[in-house]
Coordinates of C-alpha atoms and ligand atoms in Angstrom, one line a residue:
M1 CA 4.3 -21.4 -53.8
K2 CA 5.7 -20.8 -50.3
S3 CA 9.2 -21.9 -49.6
A4 CA 9.9 -24.3 -46.7
F5 CA 11.5 -21.3 -45.0
Q6 CA 8.4 -19.2 -45.4
V7 CA 6.3 -22.1 -44.0
F8 CA 8.7 -22.4 -41.1
L9 CA 8.4 -18.6 -40.4
V10 CA 4.6 -18.8 -40.3
L11 CA 4.8 -21.7 -37.9
V12 CA 7.2 -19.8 -35.7
Q13 CA 4.8 -16.8 -35.8
L14 CA 1.9 -19.0 -34.8
A15 CA 3.8 -20.5 -32.0
V16 CA 4.9 -17.1 -30.7
A17 CA 1.3 -15.9 -31.0
Q18 CA 0.2 -18.9 -29.0
I19 CA 2.8 -18.3 -26.3
A20 CA 1.8 -14.6 -26.2
F21 CA -1.8 -15.6 -25.9
A22 CA -1.1 -18.0 -23.1
Q23 CA 0.7 -15.3 -21.0
P24 CA -1.0 -15.4 -17.7
A25 CA -1.8 -12.2 -15.8
I26 CA 0.5 -12.5 -12.8
L27 CA 1.0 -9.4 -10.6
P28 CA 3.7 -8.4 -9.7
K29 CA 5.3 -9.6 -12.9
P30 CA 7.6 -12.6 -12.4
G31 CA 11.2 -12.6 -13.6
K32 CA 10.7 -15.4 -16.1
I33 CA 7.7 -17.3 -17.4
T34 CA 7.9 -20.0 -20.0
V35 CA 5.5 -22.6 -21.3
P36 CA 7.0 -26.1 -21.2
V37 CA 7.6 -27.6 -24.6
S38 CA 5.3 -30.5 -23.7
A39 CA 2.5 -28.0 -23.4
G40 CA 0.8 -29.2 -26.6
A41 CA 0.8 -32.8 -25.3
S42 CA -1.5 -32.0 -22.4
P43 CA -3.5 -29.0 -23.3
D44 CA -5.8 -29.5 -20.3
G45 CA -2.9 -29.0 -17.9
F46 CA -3.3 -29.7 -14.2
V47 CA -6.8 -29.7 -12.6
I48 CA -7.2 -29.1 -8.9
T49 CA -9.9 -31.3 -7.5
P50 CA -10.9 -32.5 -4.1
Q51 CA -8.5 -35.4 -4.6
T52 CA -5.6 -33.1 -5.1
A53 CA -3.0 -33.4 -2.3
V54 CA -1.2 -30.4 -1.1
V55 CA 2.1 -31.9 0.2
A56 CA 4.6 -30.1 2.3
A57 CA 7.9 -31.8 1.6
D58 CA 9.3 -30.1 4.6
R59 CA 7.6 -29.9 8.0
S60 CA 8.4 -26.2 8.2
L61 CA 6.1 -25.6 5.2
Q62 CA 3.0 -26.9 6.8
S63 CA 1.8 -23.3 7.4
E64 CA 2.1 -22.6 3.6
A65 CA 0.2 -25.8 2.8
D66 CA -2.5 -24.8 5.2
F67 CA -2.7 -21.4 3.6
L68 CA -3.3 -22.8 0.2
N69 CA -5.9 -25.3 1.5
S70 CA -7.8 -22.6 3.2
Y71 CA -7.7 -20.4 0.2
L72 CA -9.1 -23.2 -2.0
Q73 CA -11.7 -23.9 0.6
K74 CA -12.7 -20.2 1.0
Q75 CA -12.7 -19.1 -2.7
Y76 CA -13.8 -22.3 -4.4
S77 CA -15.5 -24.2 -1.5
L78 CA -13.1 -27.0 -2.4
Q79 CA -13.3 -29.7 0.3
R80 CA -10.2 -29.9 2.2
P81 CA -7.9 -31.9 0.0
R82 CA -6.1 -34.9 1.5
L83 CA -2.7 -34.1 2.7
K84 CA -1.0 -37.4 1.7
K85 CA 0.1 -38.0 -1.8
G86 CA -2.7 -39.9 -3.5
K87 CA -2.4 -42.8 -5.9
Q88 CA -5.0 -41.6 -8.4
G89 CA -5.0 -37.9 -7.4
N90 CA -2.6 -35.3 -8.5
T91 CA -0.2 -33.4 -6.2
I92 CA 0.8 -29.8 -5.4
L93 CA 4.3 -30.3 -3.9
L94 CA 5.8 -27.6 -1.7
S95 CA 9.5 -27.8 -1.1
L96 CA 12.6 -25.9 0.0
G97 CA 15.6 -25.5 -2.3
N98 CA 16.2 -23.1 -5.1
A99 CA 19.0 -22.0 -7.4
S100 CA 18.6 -18.5 -6.1
T101 CA 19.8 -17.5 -2.6
V102 CA 17.5 -14.5 -2.5
S103 CA 14.9 -14.6 0.3
G104 CA 11.5 -15.0 -1.3
A105 CA 12.7 -16.6 -4.6
Y106 CA 10.8 -19.5 -5.9
T107 CA 10.1 -21.6 -9.0
L108 CA 6.7 -23.0 -10.0
E109 CA 6.4 -25.8 -12.4
A110 CA 3.0 -27.0 -13.5
G111 CA 2.7 -30.2 -15.4
A112 CA -0.3 -32.5 -16.0
R113 CA 0.1 -34.5 -12.8
E114 CA 2.1 -32.3 -10.5
I115 CA 2.6 -28.7 -9.6
K116 CA 6.0 -28.2 -7.9
I117 CA 6.6 -25.0 -6.0
S118 CA 10.1 -24.7 -4.6
G119 CA 11.4 -21.8 -2.6
T120 CA 14.7 -20.5 -1.2
D121 CA 12.8 -20.3 2.0
A122 CA 9.3 -20.5 3.3
A123 CA 8.6 -17.0 2.1
G124 CA 9.6 -18.1 -1.4
V125 CA 7.2 -21.0 -1.2
F126 CA 4.5 -18.7 0.0
Y127 CA 5.1 -16.4 -3.0
G128 CA 5.0 -19.4 -5.3
I129 CA 1.5 -20.1 -3.9
Q130 CA 0.5 -16.5 -4.6
T131 CA 1.5 -17.0 -8.2
L132 CA -0.5 -20.3 -8.4
I133 CA -3.5 -18.4 -6.9
Q134 CA -3.3 -16.0 -9.8
L135 CA -3.3 -18.8 -12.3
L136 CA -6.8 -19.9 -11.1
P137 CA -10.1 -18.7 -12.3
T138 CA -11.7 -15.5 -10.9
D139 CA -15.1 -17.2 -10.3
S140 CA -15.9 -19.9 -7.9
S141 CA -17.6 -22.3 -10.3
S142 CA -15.1 -22.9 -13.1
T143 CA -12.8 -25.9 -13.2
L144 CA -9.5 -25.1 -11.4
K145 CA -7.4 -25.7 -14.4
V146 CA -3.7 -24.7 -14.5
A147 CA -2.2 -24.6 -18.0
P148 CA 1.4 -25.9 -18.2
I149 CA 3.8 -23.3 -17.1
F150 CA 7.2 -22.7 -15.6
V151 CA 7.9 -19.6 -13.5
Q152 CA 11.2 -18.5 -12.0
D153 CA 10.9 -15.5 -9.8
E154 CA 12.5 -13.4 -7.1
P155 CA 12.0 -10.0 -5.5
R156 CA 14.0 -7.0 -6.4
F157 CA 13.8 -5.4 -2.9
Q158 CA 13.6 -7.0 0.5
Y159 CA 11.4 -4.2 1.9
R160 CA 8.0 -4.0 0.1
G161 CA 5.7 -2.0 2.2
M162 CA 2.3 -0.4 2.7
M163 CA 1.6 2.1 5.4
L164 CA -1.9 2.2 7.0
D165 CA -2.8 5.2 9.2
V166 CA -5.3 4.0 11.8
S167 CA -5.1 7.2 13.9
R168 CA -7.0 9.7 11.7
H169 CA -9.6 7.0 11.2
F170 CA -9.7 3.8 13.1
F171 CA -10.3 0.4 11.4
P172 CA -11.3 -2.7 13.3
A173 CA -8.8 -5.6 13.8
E174 CA -10.7 -7.8 11.4
F175 CA -10.2 -5.2 8.6
V176 CA -6.5 -4.9 9.4
K177 CA -6.3 -8.7 8.7
K178 CA -8.2 -8.3 5.4
Y179 CA -5.7 -5.6 4.5
I180 CA -2.8 -7.9 5.4
D181 CA -4.4 -10.5 3.1
L182 CA -4.2 -7.9 0.3
L183 CA -0.5 -7.3 1.0
A184 CA 0.1 -11.0 0.8
F185 CA -1.7 -11.4 -2.5
H186 CA 0.7 -8.7 -3.9
K187 CA 3.8 -10.3 -2.4
M188 CA 4.3 -7.3 -0.1
N189 CA 6.1 -8.0 3.1
R190 CA 5.9 -5.0 5.4
L191 CA 2.9 -3.3 7.0
H192 CA 3.9 0.0 8.5
W193 CA 1.2 0.5 11.1
H194 CA 0.8 4.2 11.9
L195 CA -0.6 3.8 15.4
T196 CA -0.4 7.2 17.0
D197 CA -1.0 10.7 15.9
D198 CA -2.7 13.9 16.9
Q199 CA -6.2 12.5 16.3
G200 CA -5.9 9.3 18.2
W201 CA -3.7 6.9 20.1
R202 CA -4.6 3.4 18.9
I203 CA -2.4 0.9 20.8
E204 CA -3.0 -0.3 24.4
I205 CA 0.0 0.5 26.6
K206 CA -0.4 -1.4 29.9
K207 CA 1.6 1.0 32.0
Y208 CA -0.4 4.0 30.8
P209 CA -4.1 3.0 30.2
Q210 CA -5.0 6.7 29.8
L211 CA -3.2 6.8 26.5
T212 CA -6.1 4.9 25.0
A213 CA -8.9 5.6 27.5
V214 CA -8.4 9.4 26.9
G215 CA -6.1 9.6 23.8
G216 CA -8.0 7.0 21.8
W217 CA -11.1 9.2 21.6
R218 CA -11.9 12.7 20.2
N219 CA -15.0 14.8 20.8
G220 CA -15.6 15.4 17.1
T221 CA -14.1 15.6 13.6
I222 CA -14.1 18.4 11.2
I223 CA -16.5 18.1 8.2
G224 CA -15.1 18.3 4.7
N225 CA -11.8 19.4 3.5
Y226 CA -9.5 21.2 5.9
P227 CA -10.3 23.6 7.6
G228 CA -13.7 22.2 7.1
S229 CA -17.2 23.5 7.2
G230 CA -18.2 22.4 10.7
N231 CA -17.7 19.6 13.3
T232 CA -19.5 16.3 13.5
N233 CA -19.7 16.7 17.3
Q234 CA -19.6 13.0 17.5
R235 CA -17.2 11.1 19.8
Y236 CA -15.0 9.1 17.6
G237 CA -12.2 6.6 18.3
G238 CA -11.1 3.1 19.2
F239 CA -7.9 1.2 19.8
Y240 CA -6.3 -2.2 19.6
T241 CA -5.8 -4.2 22.8
Q242 CA -2.4 -5.9 23.2
A243 CA -4.1 -9.2 22.7
E244 CA -5.5 -8.0 19.3
V245 CA -2.1 -6.6 18.4
K246 CA -0.4 -10.0 19.1
D247 CA -3.1 -11.8 17.1
I248 CA -2.6 -9.4 14.1
I249 CA 1.2 -9.8 14.3
E250 CA 0.9 -13.6 14.2
Y251 CA -1.7 -13.4 11.4
A252 CA 0.8 -11.3 9.4
A253 CA 3.7 -13.5 10.2
K254 CA 2.0 -16.5 8.7
R255 CA 1.8 -14.4 5.5
H256 CA 5.4 -13.5 5.7
I257 CA 4.6 -9.9 6.6
T258 CA 6.4 -8.0 9.3
I259 CA 4.5 -5.2 11.0
V260 CA 6.6 -2.1 11.6
P261 CA 5.0 -0.2 14.4
E262 CA 5.1 3.6 14.4
I263 CA 4.9 5.6 17.6
E264 CA 5.1 9.3 16.6
M265 CA 7.5 11.7 18.5
P266 CA 8.3 14.4 19.2
G267 CA 5.5 15.9 17.0
H268 CA 2.0 14.7 16.1
A269 CA 1.6 14.1 19.8
S270 CA -1.8 15.8 20.7
A271 CA -3.6 12.6 21.6
A272 CA -0.9 11.6 24.1
I273 CA -0.8 15.1 25.5
A274 CA -4.6 15.1 25.9
A275 CA -4.1 12.0 28.1
F276 CA -0.9 13.4 29.9
P277 CA -0.8 17.2 29.6
S278 CA 2.6 17.2 31.4
L279 CA 4.2 15.9 28.3
S280 CA 3.7 19.3 26.7
C281 CA 6.0 22.3 27.1
F282 CA 2.9 24.2 28.3
P283 CA 0.6 21.8 30.2
E284 CA -1.8 24.6 31.1
E285 CA -2.4 25.9 27.6
A286 CA -5.6 24.7 25.9
S287 CA -5.3 22.8 22.6
F288 CA -5.7 24.9 19.5
I289 CA -8.3 23.3 17.3
N290 CA -8.5 25.5 14.2
K291 CA -11.8 26.9 13.0
Y292 CA -14.3 24.2 14.0
P293 CA -13.7 22.6 17.4
S294 CA -16.5 20.4 18.7
D295 CA -18.9 22.1 21.1
L296 CA -17.6 19.9 24.0
S297 CA -13.9 20.8 23.4
K298 CA -14.9 24.5 23.1
S299 CA -16.7 24.5 26.4
K300 CA -14.2 22.3 28.3
G301 CA -11.0 23.9 27.1
G302 CA -7.8 22.2 28.2
K303 CA -5.9 19.6 26.3
Q304 CA -7.9 17.8 23.6
V305 CA -7.3 15.0 21.1
Q306 CA -7.2 16.8 17.8
E307 CA -10.4 17.1 15.7
T308 CA -8.8 18.7 12.7
W309 CA -6.0 17.8 10.3
G310 CA -2.6 19.2 9.6
V311 CA 0.4 20.0 11.8
H312 CA 0.0 21.1 15.4
N313 CA 2.4 23.1 17.6
D314 CA 1.7 21.2 20.9
V315 CA 4.5 18.7 20.8
Y316 CA 6.5 16.7 23.5
C317 CA 8.8 18.8 25.6
A318 CA 12.4 18.0 24.8
G319 CA 13.6 19.6 28.0
N320 CA 11.5 17.3 30.3
E321 CA 13.2 14.1 31.5
A322 CA 9.8 12.6 32.3
V323 CA 9.0 12.7 28.6
F324 CA 11.9 10.4 27.8
G325 CA 11.1 8.1 30.6
M326 CA 7.5 7.7 29.3
M327 CA 8.6 7.2 25.7
E328 CA 11.0 4.5 26.8
D329 CA 8.3 2.8 28.8
V330 CA 6.0 2.9 25.7
L331 CA 8.7 1.7 23.4
T332 CA 9.5 -1.1 25.8
E333 CA 6.0 -2.5 25.5
V334 CA 5.9 -1.9 21.7
I335 CA 9.3 -3.7 21.3
N336 CA 8.1 -6.6 23.4
L337 CA 5.1 -7.0 21.2
F338 CA 6.5 -6.4 17.7
P339 CA 9.4 -8.6 16.4
S340 CA 10.2 -6.1 13.7
S341 CA 13.8 -5.0 13.5
Y342 CA 12.7 -1.5 12.4
I343 CA 10.9 0.5 15.1
H344 CA 9.4 3.7 13.6
I345 CA 9.4 6.8 15.7
G346 CA 7.9 9.3 13.2
G347 CA 10.0 12.4 13.6
D348 CA 8.1 14.3 10.9
E349 CA 6.5 17.7 11.0
C350 CA 7.5 18.8 14.5
P351 CA 7.1 22.6 14.7
K352 CA 9.6 24.3 16.9
E353 CA 7.4 27.2 18.1
N354 CA 6.9 25.7 21.6
W355 CA 10.5 24.7 22.0
K356 CA 11.6 28.3 21.2
K357 CA 9.4 29.6 24.0
C358 CA 9.9 26.8 26.6
P359 CA 12.4 27.5 29.4
R360 CA 13.1 23.8 29.8
C361 CA 13.8 23.2 26.1
Q362 CA 16.0 26.3 26.0
Q363 CA 17.9 25.2 29.1
R364 CA 18.6 21.9 27.4
I365 CA 19.9 23.7 24.3
K366 CA 22.2 25.7 26.5
D367 CA 23.4 22.8 28.6
L368 CA 24.2 20.7 25.6
K369 CA 25.6 23.6 23.6
L370 CA 23.2 22.9 20.8
K371 CA 23.0 25.3 17.9
D372 CA 19.2 25.5 17.6
E373 CA 15.9 23.7 17.9
H374 CA 16.7 21.4 15.0
E375 CA 19.7 20.1 16.9
L376 CA 17.3 19.7 19.9
Q377 CA 15.1 17.5 17.7
S378 CA 18.3 15.6 16.7
Y379 CA 19.2 15.2 20.4
F380 CA 15.7 13.8 21.0
V381 CA 15.9 11.3 18.2
Q382 CA 19.5 10.2 19.0
R383 CA 18.5 9.6 22.6
I384 CA 15.6 7.5 21.6
E385 CA 17.8 5.7 19.1
K386 CA 20.2 4.7 21.8
F387 CA 17.3 3.2 23.7
I388 CA 16.0 1.3 20.7
N389 CA 19.5 0.1 19.8
S390 CA 19.9 -1.1 23.4
K391 CA 17.0 -3.4 22.7
G392 CA 18.6 -4.8 19.6
R393 CA 16.4 -2.9 17.2
V394 CA 16.9 -0.2 14.5
L395 CA 15.3 3.2 14.6
I396 CA 13.5 4.4 11.4
G397 CA 12.0 7.8 11.0
W398 CA 10.6 10.2 8.3
D399 CA 13.2 12.2 6.5
E400 CA 13.0 15.2 9.0
I401 CA 15.2 13.1 11.3
L402 CA 18.1 14.2 9.0
E403 CA 17.7 17.8 10.2
G404 CA 20.2 18.8 12.9
G405 CA 22.1 15.5 12.3
L406 CA 21.1 11.9 11.7
A407 CA 21.2 9.5 14.6
P408 CA 24.2 7.1 14.0
N409 CA 22.3 3.9 13.0
A410 CA 19.0 5.3 11.9
A411 CA 17.2 4.4 8.7
V412 CA 15.2 7.0 6.8
M413 CA 11.9 7.0 5.1
S414 CA 12.1 9.6 2.4
W415 CA 8.6 11.1 1.9
R416 CA 9.2 14.8 0.9
G417 CA 10.3 13.6 -2.5
E418 CA 13.6 11.7 -2.8
A419 CA 16.0 14.3 -1.5
G420 CA 16.1 13.0 2.1
G421 CA 16.6 9.4 0.8
I422 CA 19.4 10.5 -1.4
E423 CA 21.1 12.4 1.4
A424 CA 20.7 9.5 3.8
A425 CA 22.1 7.0 1.3
K426 CA 25.1 9.2 0.7
Q427 CA 25.7 9.1 4.4
R428 CA 25.5 5.3 4.2
H429 CA 22.2 5.0 6.0
D430 CA 19.5 2.6 4.9
V431 CA 16.5 4.1 3.1
I432 CA 13.0 3.3 2.3
M433 CA 11.7 5.3 -0.6
T434 CA 8.2 6.6 -0.1
P435 CA 8.0 10.0 -2.0
N436 CA 4.7 11.8 -1.8
S437 CA 4.8 12.6 -5.5
Y438 CA 4.6 8.8 -6.4
V439 CA 3.2 6.8 -3.6
Y440 CA 0.8 8.8 -1.5
F441 CA -2.4 6.8 -1.9
D442 CA -4.5 9.4 -0.2
H443 CA -4.1 11.5 -3.4
F444 CA -6.8 11.5 -6.2
Q445 CA -6.3 8.6 -8.6
G446 CA -8.4 10.2 -11.3
K447 CA -10.0 13.4 -12.3
P448 CA -11.0 14.9 -8.9
A449 CA -14.6 15.7 -10.1
L450 CA -15.1 11.9 -10.7
E451 CA -13.5 10.8 -7.4
P452 CA -14.5 10.7 -3.8
M453 CA -13.0 13.4 -1.6
A454 CA -9.3 13.2 -1.2
I455 CA -6.6 15.3 0.4
G456 CA -5.5 16.6 -3.0
G457 CA -2.8 15.6 -5.5
Y458 CA -3.2 13.6 -8.7
L459 CA -1.6 10.2 -8.6
T460 CA -2.7 7.9 -11.4
L461 CA -2.1 4.1 -11.6
Q462 CA 0.3 4.8 -14.4
K463 CA 2.3 7.3 -12.4
V464 CA 2.7 4.9 -9.5
Y465 CA 3.8 2.2 -12.0
S466 CA 6.4 4.6 -13.5
Y467 CA 8.2 5.0 -10.2
E468 CA 11.9 4.0 -10.1
P469 CA 13.1 3.8 -6.5
I470 CA 16.9 4.0 -7.1
P471 CA 17.8 7.6 -7.9
A472 CA 20.2 7.9 -10.8
V473 CA 22.5 10.3 -8.9
L474 CA 23.5 7.5 -6.5
T475 CA 26.7 5.4 -7.0
A476 CA 26.3 1.7 -7.0
E477 CA 27.6 1.5 -3.5
E478 CA 25.2 4.2 -2.2
A479 CA 22.3 2.6 -4.1
K480 CA 22.7 -0.5 -2.0
H481 CA 21.2 1.5 0.9
I482 CA 17.9 1.8 -0.9
K483 CA 16.3 -1.2 0.9
G484 CA 12.9 -0.8 -0.7
V485 CA 9.7 1.1 -1.3
Q486 CA 6.5 1.8 0.5
A487 CA 3.2 3.4 -0.4
N488 CA 1.2 5.3 2.3
V489 CA -2.5 5.4 3.0
W490 CA -3.1 8.4 5.2
T491 CA -6.7 8.5 6.3
E492 CA -7.8 12.0 7.1
Y493 CA -10.3 11.7 4.3
I494 CA -10.7 8.0 4.4
A495 CA -13.3 7.1 7.0
S496 CA -14.5 3.7 5.8
T497 CA -12.9 0.4 5.1
D498 CA -14.3 0.4 1.6
K499 CA -12.6 3.6 0.9
V500 CA -9.2 2.3 2.3
E501 CA -9.6 -0.5 -0.3
Y502 CA -10.7 2.0 -3.1
M503 CA -7.7 4.3 -2.5
S504 CA -5.3 1.3 -2.2
L505 CA -6.5 -0.6 -5.3
P506 CA -5.4 -1.0 -8.0
R507 CA -2.5 1.3 -7.1
M508 CA -1.1 -1.3 -4.6
A509 CA -0.5 -3.6 -7.6
A510 CA 1.7 -0.9 -9.2
I511 CA 3.8 -0.3 -6.1
A512 CA 4.1 -4.1 -5.6
E513 CA 5.5 -4.5 -9.1
V514 CA 7.9 -1.6 -8.6
A515 CA 9.1 -3.3 -5.4
W516 CA 9.2 -6.8 -6.7
T517 CA 10.0 -6.9 -10.4
T518 CA 13.5 -6.3 -11.9
G519 CA 14.0 -5.2 -15.4
P520 CA 12.3 -2.9 -18.0
K521 CA 8.7 -1.8 -17.5
D522 CA 5.9 -2.3 -20.0
W523 CA 2.8 -0.2 -19.2
N524 CA 0.7 -1.9 -21.8
D525 CA 1.4 -5.4 -20.4
F526 CA 0.9 -4.1 -16.9
S527 CA -2.5 -2.7 -17.8
R528 CA -3.4 -6.0 -19.5
R529 CA -2.7 -7.8 -16.2
I530 CA -4.5 -5.2 -14.2
D531 CA -7.6 -5.8 -16.3
V532 CA -7.6 -9.4 -15.0
Q533 CA -6.6 -8.4 -11.5
Q534 CA -9.7 -6.1 -11.4
D535 CA -11.8 -9.3 -11.7
R536 CA -9.8 -10.9 -9.0
Y537 CA -10.3 -8.0 -6.6
L538 CA -14.0 -8.5 -7.0
F539 CA -13.6 -12.2 -6.5
W540 CA -11.7 -11.6 -3.3
N541 CA -14.4 -9.2 -2.2
Y542 CA -12.4 -5.9 -2.3
T543 CA -13.6 -2.6 -3.6
A544 CA -11.1 -1.4 -6.2
A545 CA -11.1 1.9 -8.0
Q546 CA -12.0 1.8 -11.7
S547 CA -10.7 5.2 -12.4
A548 CA -8.2 4.0 -15.0
Y549 CA -11.3 3.0 -17.2
N550 CA -12.7 6.6 -17.1
V551 CA -12.8 7.8 -20.7
K552 CA -10.6 10.9 -21.3
Q553 CA -12.2 12.9 -24.1
S554 CA -10.3 15.2 -26.3
V555 CA -11.8 17.5 -28.8
Q556 CA -10.2 19.5 -31.6
I557 CA -12.5 22.2 -33.1
D558 CA -12.0 23.5 -36.6
S559 CA -14.4 26.4 -36.7
D560 CA -13.7 27.3 -40.3
A561 CA -14.6 23.8 -41.4
G562 CA -17.5 23.6 -38.9
R563 CA -16.1 20.4 -37.6
A564 CA -15.0 19.0 -34.3
T565 CA -12.8 15.9 -34.1
V566 CA -13.4 13.7 -31.0
S567 CA -11.0 11.1 -29.7
F568 CA -11.1 9.0 -26.6
T569 CA -8.4 7.3 -24.4
T570 CA -8.3 5.5 -21.1
D571 CA -5.5 4.2 -18.9
S572 CA -6.9 0.7 -19.3
F573 CA -6.1 -2.2 -21.6
E574 CA -7.8 -2.4 -25.0
P575 CA -10.8 -0.5 -23.8
E576 CA -14.3 -1.2 -25.2
I577 CA -15.7 2.4 -25.3
H578 CA -19.3 3.2 -26.2
Y579 CA -20.6 6.7 -26.7
T580 CA -23.7 8.7 -27.4
L581 CA -24.1 12.2 -28.9
D582 CA -27.7 12.9 -27.8
G583 CA -27.0 13.3 -24.1
S584 CA -28.3 9.8 -23.2
E585 CA -26.3 7.4 -21.0
P586 CA -24.1 5.2 -23.0
G587 CA -24.7 1.4 -22.9
V588 CA -23.2 -1.6 -24.6
Q589 CA -25.7 -1.0 -27.4
S590 CA -24.4 2.5 -28.0
T591 CA -22.0 3.3 -30.8
L592 CA -18.7 1.5 -30.4
Y593 CA -15.6 3.8 -30.5
K594 CA -13.1 2.6 -33.1
K595 CA -11.1 5.7 -34.0
P596 CA -11.3 9.5 -33.8
F597 CA -14.5 10.8 -35.4
D598 CA -15.9 14.1 -36.7
V599 CA -19.1 15.9 -35.6
R600 CA -20.5 18.8 -37.6
R601 CA -23.1 20.1 -35.2
S602 CA -23.4 20.9 -31.5
V603 CA -23.6 17.8 -29.4
T604 CA -23.1 16.4 -25.9
V605 CA -20.7 13.5 -26.0
K606 CA -21.1 10.9 -23.3
A607 CA -18.6 8.0 -23.2
A608 CA -18.0 5.1 -21.0
C609 CA -15.9 1.9 -20.9
F610 CA -17.4 -1.6 -20.8
K611 CA -16.1 -5.0 -19.9
N612 CA -18.0 -8.2 -20.1
G613 CA -21.2 -6.3 -21.0
K614 CA -21.0 -4.1 -17.9
Q615 CA -19.9 -0.5 -17.5
V616 CA -16.5 0.0 -15.7
G617 CA -15.5 3.4 -14.5
K618 CA -17.5 6.6 -14.8
T619 CA -19.3 8.1 -17.7
T620 CA -17.6 11.3 -18.9
L621 CA -19.2 14.1 -20.7
Q622 CA -18.0 16.7 -23.2
Q623 CA -20.2 19.5 -24.6
I624 CA -19.3 20.6 -28.1
V625 CA -20.7 23.8 -29.5
L626 CA -20.1 24.6 -33.2
Ligands
ACM1 C1 4.2 12.6 6.3 O1 3.5 12.5 5.3 N1 4.0 13.5 7.2 C2 5.2 11.6 6.6
ZN2 ZN1 9.8 22.2 26.3

């Protein structure tokens, strides 16, 4: 007979199992989730109906209430709920006030009659709403039931960013908004908008319409991986008008996202130079388009918007006063448009070849007694920094701005690994970590043979998730300068909006969690939540990569025994893997994989992962010859 203590233990185990079972799939993972003790009393929890009132307890939260109402309307065709607290209806109450003083902190408490979301600030309330959204079903026809829950949450970093390159390929304003929605769903709060580069100038500047009229368009684009196999010979381009930019900034602000604009200088300047050749050290020299220039550019010669990728020698002349005048004019318009405290000036990958040959650049070096061209770049950036500071803003640039001496108040984006970020933090400058080894979302996220064309690299979901932004070598004081993290979507090989989504998802969920969640990591739990999030991406109408579901096959051959042992893994949660040995495509009816198995003859193993009766990820193949 069981003792009372044993019975008690069993009950505790049952209760724990139930709590574990009830764990919702919230991404990024909140600081604390508990199920209220009263849970058992109202198993149905809260149900959102057309009678539910979304009440903003503070007038300043009306925008958040509107956001939630629009979401319910859009995703569940829920008629706009009444805004006044109803007698018979239940209420979602949004209010200010929180035990935490951290911007973005919130609590969410769901009972049977009321859901209370309370934030330190409006951003906190907004993030509480994002959490609520993730407690709702991922199909539009189910009951909107919220099981009893208490969530207490706050962000680890105040800068949680994604960078989108719209120069290499241009994406319409509507898509930029759809992308901003995605950031908001992940509680990200910065969109770094890479607006200018060699291959296109994408923001209207009223004083210099040629920047977009000429610099916004290229005569063609190389085909395939650099240096390519030809040229499309198709005019390509586009730009955002200032009216569109304002609209996008406002749209982002409602979602508590600040847009950090990037205007590249002194390198990556071919598009501007095509519009204004005098910005170059050598205005008469034709642009060099490696290997496959378009027919038109070949025949016309002169300065051209770049058609190929990489780093280009034709940069802004650092010895020409007019260059600074024009950069200041451009930045004035940009600063007037964007409320962001950070103004990004690029600063990366500026070859010094032209400066070494340019009489004006060399004169500047002599006049200012500079050591070399790196110090000339530093002079360029410091001068621009003074201007940006004079407008009350902070200059941020890629880590090359450290070379030749960092501008006094500049912040650094560390992209060539973490070394630049570490150096800047040691110099007491603010840092955003964005190392190419962990957060370059233009890299392959699965086995290259199974993925669409990418620039290279190999960056799995799991690797992104493993990133720790505070380097162990920093002291606590230095570490305070690591203000956050950002992942970058460079678009040389991303021409469509679907592919932007594919390369961003689900990896954005991993960087969002790195940026938001404090405390130890748990890959298994993360992959459990990602499995649900994949359904949500579909529900939200985004194209997410399923690469983590691809079955990795491993085979051990024992020739003497005439036997091969086959095992399968994926990077997904509790995968349902089916396989065949006769070369046919696996389906749900094919053999279910349970554990490593032996084969004793030559076979072709084909395996794939399934979820809700449908294949997810690609079929992988392994030929075994015995
Ligand atoms: C960079 O990837 N050139 C910042
Ligand atoms: Zn020059």
